[in-house]
């Protein structure tokens, strides 16, 4: 087949700029061949090179005494959990493929992140996902939503990994560009860490897994440009097709192979396929690599070198084998009935050389391809809408007259409503390690003996059993907050995730993030990115949660629908010390006392926590206002205090106040407990909020407003200090760093006083019991049957999907 001439039009079609093409010519000392042009296109795409974001990513904290493999070193980060055990985890996106073909796009997103984990030598033991869609009133959104969820369920269930946590949010900004972020966690011993490097000159290179086809051609480049109707149609038939049963065989074979000690390096063929796996392994080791394309298994006839190198066919691995041990490797692959081929060799040239029937079609310096993509420092400019957001006040927004109706509406809002329609499609009990299933603040799993890969031959066998570990993990981001104030929104994403861990009895070990934004060439969007990364970095430092890796997904926008809300998804992982410390969000027993940790309302905030709130969006139809601020030292004090209280005993439940505020948090404590068959176990509560949130003891003399404005240095407009909160702010405001806990009556005084002693505001606000949620306030008493609240919350998404 005659290759096309390299023209400026062809270069532009490959999403390379004239300056980038000139740099390619400088590296090669000649005009690139067609296949080489394609290779540079994918490797220098944002998806693979982070050329627009690398300077920002360097601001993240990445070090701690527990980090064994850090950010950017390998396919996933690895963190020590004690006793010689470690966990590998990472989150990545599959947004564009899921927008084009939701089932396979989401399924192969799961497959890709699972491979990233067992490539490190870890056994995958748990998964979660973070999903964003437009409004479910749109039939196309419902189609995408159903397809994505079924794709995730299909791959995870068939592979045999519990999908045990996650989040799903709905907003019009995601109408044309849904977000599908997949996370996986695996377990290994310290001495089982595997590197993706082509070590050992003369070592043979093996291809393992199904034959290469034309699916997913240049998928990384596709993910690094705006999604248009034209690009979507072009890629529709080329979205990767996953086979979870094949992936299970590949996983087990690779883990068994690693135990032989015959592996010198291993890398999965994910984004950019054979291209990425070859050049990156060589670059990491400072070696070269040569492969023969006619030896690569191919399932389509007459495939060109361009197609073979850029295909993203799934479930494939590249393995560098210690020379002389080829037969052992072949025996393992044959045992698992896996296709394999010896396709190349490690060299000392530092070059990636590809031959096709003896003819050289690629000859590129591996390190320059993998590590020396151009880096851009984009211009950032605050968007005009931010001034309007900051100027917004509650004047003209009537206080609530019917809190029960507002509460029901918020519980039925799809972003807050129960996600049981989603997670009932997932197997979250497989492997028998699930301790806290979907539906609480964070998932918790047990790491047990069969979670750890088998030991390599010759390794000394442990004399004691594998100690069980309890690992908690969660994922969070309020995209509305980030849109309205990227810096505060970035801090809030990390703070909420850390708060969820604390509510489960854990403190963070590390973080992985997925940065989802629009086109970085837009100065306003790049400002969103820059400011939110600043907030993320500060919060990760404050909570001692180093970033171990992650993913950047830009160009999430579609034609007239515009860009998505900036969505820096953050997954945090932590340890629970003992089984008795595992805590869930739902109330447990009649007569238990309900305690609020944290200030009821931030009265220094002119919007009293209602900026960007669910109430403002659902009840008033407004998506505006500066979101509540995060005081990082106060948040850290809350988290450590809460975990200390849990470890001391007495805390029966803990649930953070986030979307929908205090009333929603308490309602969820009443209605979110279900048995294994999803049968609700409802319990009521009586809240006494009379005088709660007031700046001073309530008496007639205190109710004189302060006429002097208080200037807030963090806000552009002055705030008027109020002695008493609005009712809607008290019930539905989203002031940060608040947690609702419950305990036995005898423990209440001790818990309140200990929290105050440690610097956390604390007060009794009610009791558990009955079959109604009762709200006693300065404006009167309101109540609703918990069964009705449960119905609105539990069935909302199912009704929308009928």
mmCIF file with all atom_site columns, N, CA, C and O in Angstrom, residues 619-652:
data_model
loop_
_atom_site.group_PDB
_atom_site.id
_atom_site.type_symbol
_atom_site.label_atom_id
_atom_site.label_alt_id
_atom_site.label_comp_id
_atom_site.label_asym_id
_atom_site.label_entity_id
_atom_site.label_seq_id
_atom_site.pdbx_PDB_ins_code
_atom_site.Cartn_x
_atom_site.Cartn_y
_atom_site.Cartn_z
_atom_site.occupancy
_atom_site.B_iso_or_equiv
_atom_site.pdbx_formal_charge
_atom_site.auth_seq_id
_atom_site.auth_comp_id
_atom_site.auth_asym_id
_atom_site.auth_atom_id
_atom_site.pdbx_PDB_model_num
ATOM 1   N N  . UNK A 1 619 ? -34.517 24.477 43.821 1.00 0.00 ? 619 UNK A N  1
ATOM 2   C CA . UNK A 1 619 ? -35.716 25.224 44.221 1.00 0.00 ? 619 UNK A CA 1
ATOM 3   C C  . UNK A 1 619 ? -35.815 26.561 43.503 1.00 0.00 ? 619 UNK A C  1
ATOM 4   O O  . UNK A 1 619 ? -36.903 26.992 43.107 1.00 0.00 ? 619 UNK A O  1
ATOM 5   N N  . UNK A 1 620 ? -34.675 27.224 43.281 1.00 0.00 ? 620 UNK A N  1
ATOM 6   C CA . UNK A 1 620 ? -34.703 28.570 42.708 1.00 0.00 ? 620 UNK A CA 1
ATOM 7   C C  . UNK A 1 620 ? -34.195 28.622 41.275 1.00 0.00 ? 620 UNK A C  1
ATOM 8   O O  . UNK A 1 620 ? -34.230 29.696 40.653 1.00 0.00 ? 620 UNK A O  1
ATOM 9   N N  . UNK A 1 621 ? -33.718 27.516 40.747 1.00 0.00 ? 621 UNK A N  1
ATOM 10  C CA . UNK A 1 621 ? -33.277 27.475 39.357 1.00 0.00 ? 621 UNK A CA 1
ATOM 11  C C  . UNK A 1 621 ? -32.073 28.345 39.058 1.00 0.00 ? 621 UNK A C  1
ATOM 12  O O  . UNK A 1 621 ? -31.924 28.841 37.945 1.00 0.00 ? 621 UNK A O  1
ATOM 13  N N  . UNK A 1 622 ? -31.198 28.538 40.053 1.00 0.00 ? 622 UNK A N  1
ATOM 14  C CA . UNK A 1 622 ? -30.036 29.400 39.868 1.00 0.00 ? 622 UNK A CA 1
ATOM 15  C C  . UNK A 1 622 ? -28.751 28.628 40.165 1.00 0.00 ? 622 UNK A C  1
ATOM 16  O O  . UNK A 1 622 ? -28.647 27.962 41.201 1.00 0.00 ? 622 UNK A O  1
ATOM 17  N N  . UNK A 1 623 ? -27.816 28.737 39.266 1.00 0.00 ? 623 UNK A N  1
ATOM 18  C CA . UNK A 1 623 ? -26.504 28.110 39.436 1.00 0.00 ? 623 UNK A CA 1
ATOM 19  C C  . UNK A 1 623 ? -25.479 29.243 39.506 1.00 0.00 ? 623 UNK A C  1
ATOM 20  O O  . UNK A 1 623 ? -24.829 29.590 38.533 1.00 0.00 ? 623 UNK A O  1
ATOM 21  N N  . UNK A 1 624 ? -25.387 29.816 40.670 1.00 0.00 ? 624 UNK A N  1
ATOM 22  C CA . UNK A 1 624 ? -24.538 30.993 40.821 1.00 0.00 ? 624 UNK A CA 1
ATOM 23  C C  . UNK A 1 624 ? -24.189 31.175 42.293 1.00 0.00 ? 624 UNK A C  1
ATOM 24  O O  . UNK A 1 624 ? -24.593 30.386 43.158 1.00 0.00 ? 624 UNK A O  1
ATOM 25  N N  . UNK A 1 625 ? -23.436 32.237 42.571 1.00 0.00 ? 625 UNK A N  1
ATOM 26  C CA . UNK A 1 625 ? -23.041 32.546 43.933 1.00 0.00 ? 625 UNK A CA 1
ATOM 27  C C  . UNK A 1 625 ? -21.729 31.888 44.310 1.00 0.00 ? 625 UNK A C  1
ATOM 28  O O  . UNK A 1 625 ? -21.452 30.756 43.912 1.00 0.00 ? 625 UNK A O  1
ATOM 29  N N  . UNK A 1 626 ? -20.909 32.587 45.072 1.00 0.00 ? 626 UNK A N  1
ATOM 30  C CA . UNK A 1 626 ? -19.639 32.017 45.521 1.00 0.00 ? 626 UNK A CA 1
ATOM 31  C C  . UNK A 1 626 ? -19.906 30.828 46.444 1.00 0.00 ? 626 UNK A C  1
ATOM 32  O O  . UNK A 1 626 ? -20.653 30.958 47.419 1.00 0.00 ? 626 UNK A O  1
ATOM 33  N N  . UNK A 1 627 ? -19.316 29.682 46.152 1.00 0.00 ? 627 UNK A N  1
ATOM 34  C CA . UNK A 1 627 ? -19.570 28.500 46.984 1.00 0.00 ? 627 UNK A CA 1
ATOM 35  C C  . UNK A 1 627 ? -18.954 28.653 48.356 1.00 0.00 ? 627 UNK A C  1
ATOM 36  O O  . UNK A 1 627 ? -18.077 29.504 48.580 1.00 0.00 ? 627 UNK A O  1
ATOM 37  N N  . UNK A 1 628 ? -19.377 27.857 49.326 1.00 0.00 ? 628 UNK A N  1
ATOM 38  C CA . UNK A 1 628 ? -18.810 27.949 50.672 1.00 0.00 ? 628 UNK A CA 1
ATOM 39  C C  . UNK A 1 628 ? -17.316 27.682 50.671 1.00 0.00 ? 628 UNK A C  1
ATOM 40  O O  . UNK A 1 628 ? -16.806 26.870 49.909 1.00 0.00 ? 628 UNK A O  1
ATOM 41  N N  . UNK A 1 629 ? -16.611 28.398 51.518 1.00 0.00 ? 629 UNK A N  1
ATOM 42  C CA . UNK A 1 629 ? -15.154 28.319 51.566 1.00 0.00 ? 629 UNK A CA 1
ATOM 43  C C  . UNK A 1 629 ? -14.702 27.173 52.456 1.00 0.00 ? 629 UNK A C  1
ATOM 44  O O  . UNK A 1 629 ? -15.390 26.777 53.397 1.00 0.00 ? 629 UNK A O  1
ATOM 45  N N  . UNK A 1 630 ? -13.510 26.664 52.158 1.00 0.00 ? 630 UNK A N  1
ATOM 46  C CA . UNK A 1 630 ? -12.928 25.576 52.933 1.00 0.00 ? 630 UNK A CA 1
ATOM 47  C C  . UNK A 1 630 ? -11.762 26.133 53.745 1.00 0.00 ? 630 UNK A C  1
ATOM 48  O O  . UNK A 1 630 ? -10.775 26.603 53.181 1.00 0.00 ? 630 UNK A O  1
ATOM 49  N N  . UNK A 1 631 ? -11.896 26.068 55.060 1.00 0.00 ? 631 UNK A N  1
ATOM 50  C CA . UNK A 1 631 ? -10.800 26.409 55.960 1.00 0.00 ? 631 UNK A CA 1
ATOM 51  C C  . UNK A 1 631 ? -10.021 25.115 56.178 1.00 0.00 ? 631 UNK A C  1
ATOM 52  O O  . UNK A 1 631 ? -10.448 24.234 56.940 1.00 0.00 ? 631 UNK A O  1
ATOM 53  N N  . UNK A 1 632 ? -8.887  24.971 55.500 1.00 0.00 ? 632 UNK A N  1
ATOM 54  C CA . UNK A 1 632 ? -8.160  23.697 55.505 1.00 0.00 ? 632 UNK A CA 1
ATOM 55  C C  . UNK A 1 632 ? -7.688  23.285 56.903 1.00 0.00 ? 632 UNK A C  1
ATOM 56  O O  . UNK A 1 632 ? -7.846  22.118 57.281 1.00 0.00 ? 632 UNK A O  1
ATOM 57  N N  . UNK A 1 633 ? -7.100  24.179 57.709 1.00 0.00 ? 633 UNK A N  1
ATOM 58  C CA . UNK A 1 633 ? -6.720  23.750 59.062 1.00 0.00 ? 633 UNK A CA 1
ATOM 59  C C  . UNK A 1 633 ? -7.918  23.286 59.884 1.00 0.00 ? 633 UNK A C  1
ATOM 60  O O  . UNK A 1 633 ? -7.833  22.289 60.614 1.00 0.00 ? 633 UNK A O  1
ATOM 61  N N  . UNK A 1 634 ? -9.061  23.989 59.766 1.00 0.00 ? 634 UNK A N  1
ATOM 62  C CA . UNK A 1 634 ? -10.248 23.586 60.505 1.00 0.00 ? 634 UNK A CA 1
ATOM 63  C C  . UNK A 1 634 ? -10.753 22.229 60.018 1.00 0.00 ? 634 UNK A C  1
ATOM 64  O O  . UNK A 1 634 ? -11.184 21.381 60.814 1.00 0.00 ? 634 UNK A O  1
ATOM 65  N N  . UNK A 1 635 ? -10.690 22.015 58.693 1.00 0.00 ? 635 UNK A N  1
ATOM 66  C CA . UNK A 1 635 ? -11.123 20.735 58.142 1.00 0.00 ? 635 UNK A CA 1
ATOM 67  C C  . UNK A 1 635 ? -10.241 19.596 58.629 1.00 0.00 ? 635 UNK A C  1
ATOM 68  O O  . UNK A 1 635 ? -10.729 18.529 59.020 1.00 0.00 ? 635 UNK A O  1
ATOM 69  N N  . UNK A 1 636 ? -8.937  19.817 58.622 1.00 0.00 ? 636 UNK A N  1
ATOM 70  C CA . UNK A 1 636 ? -8.022  18.781 59.097 1.00 0.00 ? 636 UNK A CA 1
ATOM 71  C C  . UNK A 1 636 ? -8.250  18.473 60.570 1.00 0.00 ? 636 UNK A C  1
ATOM 72  O O  . UNK A 1 636 ? -8.227  17.306 60.994 1.00 0.00 ? 636 UNK A O  1
ATOM 73  N N  . UNK A 1 637 ? -8.506  19.504 61.366 1.00 0.00 ? 637 UNK A N  1
ATOM 74  C CA . UNK A 1 637 ? -8.798  19.289 62.789 1.00 0.00 ? 637 UNK A CA 1
ATOM 75  C C  . UNK A 1 637 ? -10.062 18.463 62.955 1.00 0.00 ? 637 UNK A C  1
ATOM 76  O O  . UNK A 1 637 ? -10.127 17.544 63.789 1.00 0.00 ? 637 UNK A O  1
ATOM 77  N N  . UNK A 1 638 ? -11.090 18.779 62.160 1.00 0.00 ? 638 UNK A N  1
ATOM 78  C CA . UNK A 1 638 ? -12.327 18.001 62.215 1.00 0.00 ? 638 UNK A CA 1
ATOM 79  C C  . UNK A 1 638 ? -12.063 16.534 61.905 1.00 0.00 ? 638 UNK A C  1
ATOM 80  O O  . UNK A 1 638 ? -12.530 15.631 62.598 1.00 0.00 ? 638 UNK A O  1
ATOM 81  N N  . UNK A 1 639 ? -11.312 16.275 60.828 1.00 0.00 ? 639 UNK A N  1
ATOM 82  C CA . UNK A 1 639 ? -11.102 14.895 60.395 1.00 0.00 ? 639 UNK A CA 1
ATOM 83  C C  . UNK A 1 639 ? -10.336 14.086 61.443 1.00 0.00 ? 639 UNK A C  1
ATOM 84  O O  . UNK A 1 639 ? -10.719 12.959 61.777 1.00 0.00 ? 639 UNK A O  1
ATOM 85  N N  . UNK A 1 640 ? -9.239  14.644 61.938 1.00 0.00 ? 640 UNK A N  1
ATOM 86  C CA . UNK A 1 640 ? -8.452  13.895 62.925 1.00 0.00 ? 640 UNK A CA 1
ATOM 87  C C  . UNK A 1 640 ? -9.224  13.714 64.222 1.00 0.00 ? 640 UNK A C  1
ATOM 88  O O  . UNK A 1 640 ? -9.125  12.665 64.870 1.00 0.00 ? 640 UNK A O  1
ATOM 89  N N  . UNK A 1 641 ? -10.011 14.728 64.587 1.00 0.00 ? 641 UNK A N  1
ATOM 90  C CA . UNK A 1 641 ? -10.837 14.606 65.792 1.00 0.00 ? 641 UNK A CA 1
ATOM 91  C C  . UNK A 1 641 ? -11.886 13.523 65.625 1.00 0.00 ? 641 UNK A C  1
ATOM 92  O O  . UNK A 1 641 ? -12.096 12.688 66.524 1.00 0.00 ? 641 UNK A O  1
ATOM 93  N N  . UNK A 1 642 ? -12.559 13.502 64.486 1.00 0.00 ? 642 UNK A N  1
ATOM 94  C CA . UNK A 1 642 ? -13.599 12.507 64.255 1.00 0.00 ? 642 UNK A CA 1
ATOM 95  C C  . UNK A 1 642 ? -13.021 11.100 64.281 1.00 0.00 ? 642 UNK A C  1
ATOM 96  O O  . UNK A 1 642 ? -13.582 10.198 64.920 1.00 0.00 ? 642 UNK A O  1
ATOM 97  N N  . UNK A 1 643 ? -11.898 10.894 63.596 1.00 0.00 ? 643 UNK A N  1
ATOM 98  C CA . UNK A 1 643 ? -11.297 9.556  63.594 1.00 0.00 ? 643 UNK A CA 1
ATOM 99  C C  . UNK A 1 643 ? -10.856 9.180  65.006 1.00 0.00 ? 643 UNK A C  1
ATOM 100 O O  . UNK A 1 643 ? -11.014 8.025  65.435 1.00 0.00 ? 643 UNK A O  1
ATOM 101 N N  . UNK A 1 644 ? -10.340 10.154 65.759 1.00 0.00 ? 644 UNK A N  1
ATOM 102 C CA . UNK A 1 644 ? -9.976  9.881  67.147 1.00 0.00 ? 644 UNK A CA 1
ATOM 103 C C  . UNK A 1 644 ? -11.177 9.485  67.985 1.00 0.00 ? 644 UNK A C  1
ATOM 104 O O  . UNK A 1 644 ? -11.108 8.559  68.812 1.00 0.00 ? 644 UNK A O  1
ATOM 105 N N  . UNK A 1 645 ? -12.302 10.160 67.788 1.00 0.00 ? 645 UNK A N  1
ATOM 106 C CA . UNK A 1 645 ? -13.528 9.824  68.520 1.00 0.00 ? 645 UNK A CA 1
ATOM 107 C C  . UNK A 1 645 ? -14.020 8.427  68.142 1.00 0.00 ? 645 UNK A C  1
ATOM 108 O O  . UNK A 1 645 ? -14.481 7.662  68.999 1.00 0.00 ? 645 UNK A O  1
ATOM 109 N N  . UNK A 1 646 ? -13.933 8.102  66.857 1.00 0.00 ? 646 UNK A N  1
ATOM 110 C CA . UNK A 1 646 ? -14.349 6.765  66.410 1.00 0.00 ? 646 UNK A CA 1
ATOM 111 C C  . UNK A 1 646 ? -13.465 5.702  67.038 1.00 0.00 ? 646 UNK A C  1
ATOM 112 O O  . UNK A 1 646 ? -13.947 4.663  67.534 1.00 0.00 ? 646 UNK A O  1
ATOM 113 N N  . UNK A 1 647 ? -12.152 5.942  67.041 1.00 0.00 ? 647 UNK A N  1
ATOM 114 C CA . UNK A 1 647 ? -11.233 4.954  67.623 1.00 0.00 ? 647 UNK A CA 1
ATOM 115 C C  . UNK A 1 647 ? -11.409 4.820  69.135 1.00 0.00 ? 647 UNK A C  1
ATOM 116 O O  . UNK A 1 647 ? -11.165 3.749  69.699 1.00 0.00 ? 647 UNK A O  1
ATOM 117 N N  . UNK A 1 648 ? -11.837 5.885  69.779 1.00 0.00 ? 648 UNK A N  1
ATOM 118 C CA . UNK A 1 648 ? -12.058 5.836  71.224 1.00 0.00 ? 648 UNK A CA 1
ATOM 119 C C  . UNK A 1 648 ? -13.328 5.078  71.576 1.00 0.00 ? 648 UNK A C  1
ATOM 120 O O  . UNK A 1 648 ? -13.516 4.674  72.735 1.00 0.00 ? 648 UNK A O  1
ATOM 121 N N  . UNK A 1 649 ? -14.204 4.874  70.603 1.00 0.00 ? 649 UNK A N  1
ATOM 122 C CA . UNK A 1 649 ? -15.446 4.158  70.846 1.00 0.00 ? 649 UNK A CA 1
ATOM 123 C C  . UNK A 1 649 ? -16.586 5.102  71.168 1.00 0.00 ? 649 UNK A C  1
ATOM 124 O O  . UNK A 1 649 ? -16.387 6.197  71.699 1.00 0.00 ? 649 UNK A O  1
ATOM 125 N N  . UNK A 1 650 ? -17.792 4.682  70.819 1.00 0.00 ? 650 UNK A N  1
ATOM 126 C CA . UNK A 1 650 ? -18.983 5.469  71.135 1.00 0.00 ? 650 UNK A CA 1
ATOM 127 C C  . UNK A 1 650 ? -19.694 6.033  69.932 1.00 0.00 ? 650 UNK A C  1
ATOM 128 O O  . UNK A 1 650 ? -20.913 6.232  69.957 1.00 0.00 ? 650 UNK A O  1
ATOM 129 N N  . UNK A 1 651 ? -18.970 6.323  68.841 1.00 0.00 ? 651 UNK A N  1
ATOM 130 C CA . UNK A 1 651 ? -19.614 6.847  67.638 1.00 0.00 ? 651 UNK A CA 1
ATOM 131 C C  . UNK A 1 651 ? -20.281 5.695  66.900 1.00 0.00 ? 651 UNK A C  1
ATOM 132 O O  . UNK A 1 651 ? -19.629 4.732  66.498 1.00 0.00 ? 651 UNK A O  1
ATOM 133 N N  . UNK A 1 652 ? -21.577 5.780  66.704 1.00 0.00 ? 652 UNK A N  1
ATOM 134 C CA . UNK A 1 652 ? -22.310 4.713  66.003 1.00 0.00 ? 652 UNK A CA 1
ATOM 135 C C  . UNK A 1 652 ? -22.473 4.995  64.510 1.00 0.00 ? 652 UNK A C  1
ATOM 136 O O  . UNK A 1 652 ? -22.569 4.063  63.714 1.00 0.00 ? 652 UNK A O  1
#
